[in-house]
CSV table of C-alpha atoms in Angstrom, one decimal:
chain,number,residue,atom,x,y,z
A,1,UNK,CA,-84.7,82.0,-162.4
A,2,UNK,CA,-84.7,78.6,-160.7
A,3,UNK,CA,-86.5,80.0,-157.7
A,4,UNK,CA,-89.0,81.7,-160.0
A,5,UNK,CA,-89.8,78.6,-162.0
A,6,UNK,CA,-89.8,75.9,-159.2
A,7,UNK,CA,-91.0,77.4,-155.9
A,8,UNK,CA,-94.8,77.4,-155.5
A,9,UNK,CA,-96.2,80.2,-153.3
A,10,UNK,CA,-98.8,79.3,-150.7
A,11,UNK,CA,-96.9,76.4,-149.0
A,12,UNK,CA,-98.3,72.9,-148.9
A,13,UNK,CA,-101.8,74.1,-149.7
A,14,UNK,CA,-100.6,76.0,-152.7
A,15,UNK,CA,-98.9,72.9,-154.0
A,16,UNK,CA,-102.0,70.8,-153.4
A,17,UNK,CA,-104.2,73.1,-155.5
A,18,UNK,CA,-101.6,73.0,-158.3
A,19,UNK,CA,-101.7,69.2,-158.2
A,20,UNK,CA,-105.4,69.4,-158.3
A,21,UNK,CA,-105.2,71.6,-161.4
A,22,UNK,CA,-103.0,69.0,-163.1
A,23,UNK,CA,-105.5,66.2,-162.4
A,24,UNK,CA,-108.4,68.4,-163.4
A,25,UNK,CA,-106.9,69.3,-166.7
A,26,UNK,CA,-105.9,65.7,-167.5
A,27,UNK,CA,-109.5,64.7,-167.0
A,28,UNK,CA,-110.7,67.6,-169.1
A,29,UNK,CA,-108.2,66.7,-171.8
A,30,UNK,CA,-109.6,63.2,-171.9
A,31,UNK,CA,-113.2,64.5,-172.4
A,32,UNK,CA,-112.8,67.7,-174.5
A,33,UNK,CA,-111.2,66.0,-177.4
A,34,UNK,CA,-113.9,63.3,-177.7
A,35,UNK,CA,-117.1,65.0,-176.4
A,36,UNK,CA,-118.5,65.6,-179.9
A,37,UNK,CA,-117.7,62.0,-180.9
A,38,UNK,CA,-119.3,60.6,-177.7
A,39,UNK,CA,-122.5,62.5,-178.4
A,40,UNK,CA,-122.4,61.3,-182.0
A,41,UNK,CA,-121.5,57.6,-181.7
A,42,UNK,CA,-122.6,56.8,-178.2
A,43,UNK,CA,-125.6,59.1,-177.6
A,44,UNK,CA,-126.7,59.1,-181.2
A,45,UNK,CA,-127.3,62.9,-181.4
A,46,UNK,CA,-127.5,64.8,-184.7
A,47,UNK,CA,-125.3,67.7,-185.7
A,48,UNK,CA,-128.1,70.2,-184.8
A,49,UNK,CA,-128.7,68.6,-181.4
A,50,UNK,CA,-124.9,68.6,-180.6
A,51,UNK,CA,-124.7,72.3,-181.5
A,52,UNK,CA,-127.7,73.2,-179.4
A,53,UNK,CA,-126.3,71.2,-176.5
A,54,UNK,CA,-122.9,72.9,-176.7
A,55,UNK,CA,-124.4,76.4,-177.1
A,56,UNK,CA,-126.9,76.0,-174.2
A,57,UNK,CA,-124.2,74.6,-171.9
A,58,UNK,CA,-122.0,77.6,-172.7
A,59,UNK,CA,-124.7,80.1,-172.0
A,60,UNK,CA,-125.6,78.4,-168.7
A,61,UNK,CA,-121.9,78.3,-167.8
A,62,UNK,CA,-121.7,82.1,-167.9
A,63,UNK,CA,-123.6,82.2,-164.6
A,64,UNK,CA,-121.1,79.9,-162.8
A,65,UNK,CA,-118.5,82.6,-162.3
A,66,UNK,CA,-120.6,85.3,-160.6
A,67,UNK,CA,-122.5,82.7,-158.5
A,68,UNK,CA,-119.2,81.2,-157.3
A,69,UNK,CA,-117.7,84.6,-156.5
A,70,UNK,CA,-120.7,85.6,-154.5
A,71,UNK,CA,-120.7,82.4,-152.5
A,72,UNK,CA,-117.0,82.6,-151.9
A,73,UNK,CA,-117.4,85.9,-150.0
A,74,UNK,CA,-119.8,84.2,-147.6
A,75,UNK,CA,-118.9,80.6,-147.1
A,76,UNK,CA,-115.6,78.7,-146.5
A,77,UNK,CA,-113.8,78.6,-149.8
A,78,UNK,CA,-112.5,75.0,-149.6
A,79,UNK,CA,-115.9,73.6,-148.8
A,80,UNK,CA,-117.4,75.5,-151.8
A,81,UNK,CA,-114.6,74.3,-154.1
A,82,UNK,CA,-115.0,70.7,-153.0
A,83,UNK,CA,-118.8,70.9,-153.5
A,84,UNK,CA,-118.3,72.3,-157.0
A,85,UNK,CA,-115.9,69.4,-157.9
A,86,UNK,CA,-118.4,66.9,-156.7
A,87,UNK,CA,-121.1,68.5,-158.8
A,88,UNK,CA,-118.8,68.3,-161.9
A,89,UNK,CA,-118.2,64.6,-161.1
A,90,UNK,CA,-121.9,63.8,-160.8
A,91,UNK,CA,-122.7,65.7,-164.0
A,92,UNK,CA,-120.1,63.8,-166.0
A,93,UNK,CA,-121.3,60.4,-164.6
A,94,UNK,CA,-124.9,61.3,-165.3
A,95,UNK,CA,-124.1,61.6,-169.0
A,96,UNK,CA,-123.5,57.9,-169.0
A,97,UNK,CA,-127.0,57.1,-167.8
A,98,UNK,CA,-129.1,58.3,-170.7
A,99,UNK,CA,-129.3,59.0,-174.4
A,100,UNK,CA,-132.3,61.3,-174.0
A,101,UNK,CA,-131.5,64.7,-175.5
A,102,UNK,CA,-133.3,66.8,-172.8
A,103,UNK,CA,-131.4,65.0,-170.0
A,104,UNK,CA,-128.1,65.2,-171.8
A,105,UNK,CA,-128.7,68.9,-172.2
A,106,UNK,CA,-129.5,69.4,-168.5
A,107,UNK,CA,-126.4,67.4,-167.4
A,108,UNK,CA,-124.1,69.2,-169.8
A,109,UNK,CA,-125.4,72.6,-168.6
A,110,UNK,CA,-124.8,71.5,-165.0
A,111,UNK,CA,-121.3,70.4,-165.8
A,112,UNK,CA,-120.6,73.7,-167.6
A,113,UNK,CA,-121.9,75.7,-164.6
A,114,UNK,CA,-119.6,73.7,-162.3
A,115,UNK,CA,-116.7,74.1,-164.7
A,116,UNK,CA,-116.9,77.9,-164.8
A,117,UNK,CA,-117.6,78.1,-161.0
A,118,UNK,CA,-114.6,75.9,-160.3
A,119,UNK,CA,-112.3,78.1,-162.4
A,120,UNK,CA,-113.3,81.2,-160.5
A,121,UNK,CA,-113.1,79.5,-157.1
A,122,UNK,CA,-109.6,78.2,-157.9
A,123,UNK,CA,-108.5,81.7,-158.9
A,124,UNK,CA,-109.9,83.1,-155.6
A,125,UNK,CA,-108.1,80.4,-153.7
A,126,UNK,CA,-104.8,81.3,-155.5
A,127,UNK,CA,-105.2,85.0,-154.6
A,128,UNK,CA,-105.9,84.3,-151.0
A,129,UNK,CA,-103.2,81.7,-150.4
A,130,UNK,CA,-100.4,83.3,-152.5
A,131,UNK,CA,-100.9,86.9,-151.5
A,132,UNK,CA,-98.5,89.3,-153.2
A,133,UNK,CA,-97.1,86.4,-155.3
A,134,UNK,CA,-100.5,85.7,-156.9
A,135,UNK,CA,-99.3,86.4,-160.5
A,136,UNK,CA,-96.5,83.9,-160.3
A,137,UNK,CA,-98.8,81.4,-158.6
A,138,UNK,CA,-101.3,81.8,-161.4
A,139,UNK,CA,-98.6,81.4,-164.0
A,140,UNK,CA,-97.4,78.2,-162.5
A,141,UNK,CA,-101.0,77.0,-162.1
A,142,UNK,CA,-101.7,77.7,-165.8
A,143,UNK,CA,-98.5,76.0,-166.9
A,144,UNK,CA,-99.3,72.9,-165.1
A,145,UNK,CA,-102.9,73.0,-166.3
A,146,UNK,CA,-101.8,73.2,-169.9
A,147,UNK,CA,-99.4,70.3,-169.5
A,148,UNK,CA,-102.3,68.3,-168.0
A,149,UNK,CA,-104.6,69.2,-170.8
A,150,UNK,CA,-102.0,68.0,-173.4
A,151,UNK,CA,-101.4,64.7,-171.5
A,152,UNK,CA,-105.1,64.0,-171.3
A,153,UNK,CA,-105.4,64.6,-175.0
A,154,UNK,CA,-102.6,62.2,-175.8
A,155,UNK,CA,-104.3,59.5,-173.6
A,156,UNK,CA,-107.6,60.1,-175.3
A,157,UNK,CA,-106.0,59.7,-178.8
A,158,UNK,CA,-104.4,56.4,-177.7
A,159,UNK,CA,-107.7,55.2,-176.2
A,160,UNK,CA,-109.6,56.0,-179.4
A,161,UNK,CA,-107.2,53.8,-181.4
A,162,UNK,CA,-109.1,50.9,-180.0
A,163,UNK,CA,-112.1,52.0,-182.1
A,164,UNK,CA,-114.8,50.8,-179.6
A,165,UNK,CA,-117.8,52.6,-178.1
A,166,UNK,CA,-116.6,51.5,-174.6
A,167,UNK,CA,-113.5,53.6,-175.1
A,168,UNK,CA,-115.6,56.8,-175.2
A,169,UNK,CA,-117.4,55.7,-172.0
A,170,UNK,CA,-114.2,55.0,-170.1
A,171,UNK,CA,-112.8,58.4,-171.1
A,172,UNK,CA,-115.9,60.0,-169.7
A,173,UNK,CA,-115.4,58.0,-166.5
A,174,UNK,CA,-111.8,59.2,-166.3
A,175,UNK,CA,-113.0,62.7,-166.6
A,176,UNK,CA,-115.5,62.2,-163.7
A,177,UNK,CA,-112.9,60.5,-161.5
A,178,UNK,CA,-110.5,63.4,-162.1
A,179,UNK,CA,-113.0,65.7,-160.4
A,180,UNK,CA,-113.4,63.3,-157.5
A,181,UNK,CA,-109.6,63.2,-157.1
A,182,UNK,CA,-109.6,67.1,-157.1
A,183,UNK,CA,-112.2,67.1,-154.4
A,184,UNK,CA,-110.2,64.7,-152.3
A,185,UNK,CA,-107.0,66.7,-152.8
A,186,UNK,CA,-108.8,70.0,-151.8
A,187,UNK,CA,-110.1,68.3,-148.7
A,188,UNK,CA,-106.6,68.3,-147.4
A,189,UNK,CA,-106.2,72.0,-147.9
A,190,UNK,CA,-106.5,74.6,-145.2
A,191,UNK,CA,-109.0,77.4,-145.4
A,192,UNK,CA,-107.2,80.6,-146.6
A,193,UNK,CA,-107.9,83.9,-145.0
A,194,UNK,CA,-110.9,85.7,-146.5
A,195,UNK,CA,-110.5,89.5,-146.9
A,196,UNK,CA,-114.3,89.9,-147.2
A,197,UNK,CA,-115.0,88.2,-143.8
A,198,UNK,CA,-112.0,89.8,-142.1
A,199,UNK,CA,-113.0,93.3,-143.3
A,200,UNK,CA,-116.6,92.7,-142.4
A,201,UNK,CA,-115.6,91.7,-138.8
A,202,UNK,CA,-113.2,94.6,-138.2
A,203,UNK,CA,-115.8,97.1,-137.2
A,204,UNK,CA,-113.8,100.0,-138.5
A,205,UNK,CA,-115.4,103.1,-140.0
A,206,UNK,CA,-116.3,103.0,-143.7
A,207,UNK,CA,-113.9,104.5,-146.2
A,208,UNK,CA,-116.0,104.8,-149.4
A,209,UNK,CA,-114.1,104.3,-152.7
A,210,UNK,CA,-116.1,101.9,-154.9
A,211,UNK,CA,-119.6,100.4,-154.9
A,212,UNK,CA,-120.0,97.2,-152.8
A,213,UNK,CA,-121.5,95.5,-155.8
A,214,UNK,CA,-119.7,95.1,-159.1
A,215,UNK,CA,-123.1,95.4,-160.8
A,216,UNK,CA,-123.2,99.1,-159.7
A,217,UNK,CA,-119.5,99.7,-160.4
A,218,UNK,CA,-119.4,101.2,-163.9
A,219,UNK,CA,-115.6,101.2,-164.1
A,220,UNK,CA,-115.3,97.5,-163.2
A,221,UNK,CA,-118.1,96.6,-165.6
A,222,UNK,CA,-116.4,98.5,-168.4
A,223,UNK,CA,-113.2,96.7,-167.5
A,224,UNK,CA,-114.9,93.3,-167.7
A,225,UNK,CA,-116.4,94.3,-171.1
A,226,UNK,CA,-112.9,95.0,-172.5
A,227,UNK,CA,-111.7,91.7,-171.0
A,228,UNK,CA,-114.3,89.9,-173.1
A,229,UNK,CA,-112.6,91.3,-176.2
A,230,UNK,CA,-109.1,90.5,-175.1
A,231,UNK,CA,-109.9,86.8,-174.5
A,232,UNK,CA,-110.4,86.5,-178.3
A,233,UNK,CA,-107.2,84.4,-178.6
A,234,UNK,CA,-109.2,81.4,-177.4
A,235,UNK,CA,-111.5,81.7,-180.5
A,236,UNK,CA,-108.6,82.4,-182.8
A,237,UNK,CA,-107.0,79.0,-181.9
A,238,UNK,CA,-110.1,76.9,-181.7
A,239,UNK,CA,-112.0,78.4,-184.6
A,240,UNK,CA,-110.0,81.0,-186.6
A,241,UNK,CA,-106.8,79.2,-187.4
A,242,UNK,CA,-108.4,75.8,-188.3
A,243,UNK,CA,-111.1,77.5,-190.6
A,244,UNK,CA,-108.5,79.8,-192.2
A,245,UNK,CA,-106.3,76.8,-193.0
A,246,UNK,CA,-109.2,74.7,-194.2
A,247,UNK,CA,-110.1,77.5,-196.7
A,248,UNK,CA,-106.5,77.9,-197.9
A,249,UNK,CA,-106.1,75.4,-200.7
A,250,UNK,CA,-102.3,75.7,-200.7
A,251,UNK,CA,-101.8,74.9,-197.0
A,252,UNK,CA,-101.8,71.4,-195.6
A,253,UNK,CA,-104.7,70.8,-193.2
A,254,UNK,CA,-102.3,69.0,-190.8
A,255,UNK,CA,-100.9,72.5,-189.9
A,256,UNK,CA,-103.9,73.2,-187.7
A,257,UNK,CA,-103.2,70.6,-185.0
A,258,UNK,CA,-99.4,71.4,-185.2
A,259,UNK,CA,-100.2,75.1,-184.4
A,260,UNK,CA,-102.3,74.0,-181.4
A,261,UNK,CA,-99.3,72.0,-180.2
A,262,UNK,CA,-97.1,75.0,-180.7
A,263,UNK,CA,-99.5,77.1,-178.6
A,264,UNK,CA,-99.5,74.6,-175.8
A,265,UNK,CA,-95.7,74.1,-175.8
A,266,UNK,CA,-95.1,77.9,-175.7
A,267,UNK,CA,-97.5,78.4,-172.8
A,268,UNK,CA,-95.9,75.6,-170.8
A,269,UNK,CA,-92.4,76.9,-171.5
A,270,UNK,CA,-92.9,80.7,-171.3
A,271,UNK,CA,-95.9,81.6,-169.1
A,272,UNK,CA,-94.0,81.6,-165.9
A,273,UNK,CA,-90.9,83.6,-167.2
A,274,UNK,CA,-93.3,86.1,-168.8
A,275,UNK,CA,-95.4,86.5,-165.7
A,276,UNK,CA,-92.5,88.2,-163.8
A,277,UNK,CA,-93.0,91.2,-166.0
A,278,UNK,CA,-96.5,91.8,-164.6
A,279,UNK,CA,-95.8,91.0,-161.0
A,280,UNK,CA,-97.0,94.5,-159.8
A,281,UNK,CA,-100.1,96.4,-160.7
A,282,UNK,CA,-98.2,99.2,-162.5
A,283,UNK,CA,-96.2,96.7,-164.5
A,284,UNK,CA,-99.3,94.7,-165.5
A,285,UNK,CA,-101.0,97.9,-166.8
A,286,UNK,CA,-97.8,98.8,-168.7
A,287,UNK,CA,-97.9,95.4,-170.5
A,288,UNK,CA,-101.2,96.5,-172.2
A,289,UNK,CA,-99.1,98.6,-174.6
A,290,UNK,CA,-96.9,95.7,-176.0
A,291,UNK,CA,-100.0,93.5,-175.9
A,292,UNK,CA,-101.8,95.9,-178.3
A,293,UNK,CA,-98.9,95.7,-180.7
A,294,UNK,CA,-98.9,91.9,-180.5
A,295,UNK,CA,-102.5,91.8,-181.6
A,296,UNK,CA,-101.9,94.1,-184.5
A,297,UNK,CA,-99.0,92.0,-185.7
A,298,UNK,CA,-100.9,88.8,-185.3
A,299,UNK,CA,-103.8,90.0,-187.3
A,300,UNK,CA,-101.5,91.4,-190.0
A,301,UNK,CA,-99.6,88.1,-190.3
A,302,UNK,CA,-102.9,86.2,-190.8
A,303,UNK,CA,-103.9,88.7,-193.5
A,304,UNK,CA,-100.6,88.5,-195.3
A,305,UNK,CA,-100.7,84.7,-195.3
A,306,UNK,CA,-103.4,84.8,-198.0
A,307,UNK,CA,-101.2,86.9,-200.4
A,308,UNK,CA,-98.3,84.5,-201.2
A,309,UNK,CA,-97.5,80.9,-202.0
A,310,UNK,CA,-97.8,77.9,-199.8
A,311,UNK,CA,-94.4,78.3,-198.1
A,312,UNK,CA,-95.0,81.9,-197.2
A,313,UNK,CA,-98.5,81.1,-196.1
A,314,UNK,CA,-97.3,78.4,-193.7
A,315,UNK,CA,-94.6,80.7,-192.4
A,316,UNK,CA,-96.9,83.6,-191.8
A,317,UNK,CA,-99.6,81.4,-190.2
A,318,UNK,CA,-97.0,80.0,-187.9
A,319,UNK,CA,-95.8,83.5,-187.1
A,320,UNK,CA,-99.4,84.6,-186.4
A,321,UNK,CA,-99.8,81.6,-184.1
A,322,UNK,CA,-96.7,82.6,-182.2
A,323,UNK,CA,-97.9,86.2,-181.9
A,324,UNK,CA,-101.4,85.2,-180.7
A,325,UNK,CA,-99.9,82.8,-178.2
A,326,UNK,CA,-97.7,85.6,-176.9
A,327,UNK,CA,-100.8,87.8,-176.7
A,328,UNK,CA,-102.5,85.0,-174.8
A,329,UNK,CA,-99.7,84.8,-172.2
A,330,UNK,CA,-99.3,88.6,-171.8
A,331,UNK,CA,-103.1,89.1,-171.4
A,332,UNK,CA,-103.2,86.2,-168.8
A,333,UNK,CA,-100.5,88.0,-166.7
A,334,UNK,CA,-102.2,91.4,-167.0
A,335,UNK,CA,-105.7,90.0,-166.2
A,336,UNK,CA,-104.6,88.1,-163.1
A,337,UNK,CA,-103.2,91.3,-161.5
A,338,UNK,CA,-105.7,94.0,-162.7
A,339,UNK,CA,-108.8,91.9,-161.9
A,340,UNK,CA,-107.7,91.8,-158.3
A,341,UNK,CA,-106.2,95.3,-158.1
A,342,UNK,CA,-109.5,96.8,-159.3
A,343,UNK,CA,-111.6,94.9,-156.7
A,344,UNK,CA,-112.2,96.0,-153.1
A,345,UNK,CA,-111.3,93.6,-150.3
A,346,UNK,CA,-114.8,93.6,-148.9
A,347,UNK,CA,-116.3,92.1,-152.1
A,348,UNK,CA,-113.3,90.5,-153.7
A,349,UNK,CA,-114.9,87.2,-154.5
A,350,UNK,CA,-118.0,88.8,-155.9
A,351,UNK,CA,-116.0,91.1,-158.2
A,352,UNK,CA,-113.8,88.3,-159.4
A,353,UNK,CA,-116.9,86.3,-160.1
A,354,UNK,CA,-118.2,89.0,-162.4
A,355,UNK,CA,-114.7,89.2,-164.0
A,356,UNK,CA,-115.0,85.5,-164.7
A,357,UNK,CA,-118.0,86.2,-167.0
A,358,UNK,CA,-115.6,87.7,-169.5
A,359,UNK,CA,-114.0,84.5,-170.5
A,360,UNK,CA,-117.4,82.7,-170.5
A,361,UNK,CA,-119.0,85.3,-172.7
A,362,UNK,CA,-116.1,85.2,-175.1
A,363,UNK,CA,-116.9,81.6,-175.7
A,364,UNK,CA,-120.2,82.8,-177.2
A,365,UNK,CA,-119.2,86.0,-179.0
A,366,UNK,CA,-115.6,85.1,-179.8
A,367,UNK,CA,-116.4,82.5,-182.5
A,368,UNK,CA,-118.8,85.0,-184.1
A,369,UNK,CA,-116.2,87.7,-184.3
A,370,UNK,CA,-113.5,85.3,-185.7
A,371,UNK,CA,-115.8,83.8,-188.3
A,372,UNK,CA,-116.9,87.4,-189.4
A,373,UNK,CA,-113.2,88.2,-189.8
A,374,UNK,CA,-112.7,85.1,-192.0
A,375,UNK,CA,-115.7,85.9,-194.1
A,376,UNK,CA,-114.3,89.4,-194.7
A,377,UNK,CA,-111.1,88.0,-196.1
A,378,UNK,CA,-107.5,89.2,-195.3
A,379,UNK,CA,-108.7,92.7,-194.3
A,380,UNK,CA,-111.0,91.0,-191.8
A,381,UNK,CA,-108.0,89.6,-189.9
A,382,UNK,CA,-106.3,93.0,-190.0
A,383,UNK,CA,-109.4,94.7,-188.7
A,384,UNK,CA,-109.8,92.1,-185.9
A,385,UNK,CA,-106.2,92.6,-184.7
A,386,UNK,CA,-106.6,96.4,-184.8
A,387,UNK,CA,-109.9,96.3,-183.0
A,388,UNK,CA,-108.5,94.2,-180.2
A,389,UNK,CA,-105.4,96.4,-180.0
A,390,UNK,CA,-107.6,99.5,-179.6
A,391,UNK,CA,-109.4,97.7,-176.8
A,392,UNK,CA,-106.0,97.2,-175.1
A,393,UNK,CA,-105.4,100.9,-175.3
A,394,UNK,CA,-108.9,101.7,-174.0
A,395,UNK,CA,-108.3,99.4,-171.0
A,396,UNK,CA,-105.0,101.0,-170.3
A,397,UNK,CA,-106.7,104.4,-170.0
A,398,UNK,CA,-109.8,103.1,-168.3
A,399,UNK,CA,-108.0,101.6,-165.2
A,400,UNK,CA,-105.5,104.6,-164.8
A,401,UNK,CA,-107.6,106.7,-162.5
A,402,UNK,CA,-108.8,103.7,-160.4
A,403,UNK,CA,-105.4,102.2,-159.7
A,404,UNK,CA,-103.4,103.5,-156.7
A,405,UNK,CA,-106.5,104.5,-154.7
A,406,UNK,CA,-107.7,102.6,-151.6
A,407,UNK,CA,-110.4,100.2,-152.8
A,408,UNK,CA,-112.9,99.8,-150.0
A,409,UNK,CA,-116.5,99.0,-150.9
A,410,UNK,CA,-119.1,101.6,-150.3
A,411,UNK,CA,-121.1,100.6,-147.3
A,412,UNK,CA,-118.5,98.1,-146.1
A,413,UNK,CA,-116.0,98.6,-143.2
A,414,UNK,CA,-112.6,99.9,-144.2
A,415,UNK,CA,-109.3,98.1,-144.0
A,416,UNK,CA,-108.1,99.9,-140.9
């Protein structure tokens, strides 16, 4: 267990990328918790303008993942990752230069594009540098990232105690500097081997199995569509639980941030140990079955929380938070393995870029699904959990025939 939880795959470069993730998430924690307040009190935007800004940035950010994946198959990955971090830094600093809505919209969209691109590029780097240990590497990476996010949030809370406008500006500067620090850290990393360029240079005869483009690969596109649904846990914690608590008159509103803390603590403490159960492709696929049960139970606990008194409501909401956090960790483990196993070497980056759209798309459709469940009352939560569980079972069947076969892109040289 000690080796599992402490040794970082990928050698020095693997460790540097994990350090960069910690710094990145500390900066993001500084900004994410105060961004709405910054645009309100520093930039002077109204509620409608802030909503439009956030929605537009989210939509633009969806394109970041596929663009990053496509570029990663063609150019040195470390250079692309460094460039992306510098773009994020510039976009954050640019927010300090203006209060004009159109410019703030453009800079926020650019930052969102860079954020989603960086996430995909970091995943591709992890896959290339860690090799067969990619699931454990991703688990360690995610654990460190969550710890960084929490630390950044605590620093932001302390800074806001000063109650000055300058505090917001300095937090934004801290966010920008974190991206610069990530770029400098990545600069020291070696270039990992690229399957796409290695395969393309091999000169071997083609061994057709899947399309060279994920946009023509119906199985992979269907898989990405199911992934969009399975990422719903993000909307549950950011939108669903707070709103459900706010509309439950017998539950203290302070429960909402406590459940967010519980979620973070569980991920930091359990993501790495749980990841070992999905370290192979077959094991990751098998985890879809307990994942479906977890979603059903999580939705049922939320539904039942509306049927009793305040004590039972708090207990059931806490149980639901635990279950949805467990679902989050199980799905992360499954997703890390299957998204790679279903992609051919010759177009790995491009495929993973398309997969990255699932999480981005969820940020748009997830809140709508969760608010619809809340509007429907207790049965809405039960229906949401059941729908996501059925999607798990659908994905389990969808990937069955594809796994275990040689994945070489049509029209691309084979593995040899």
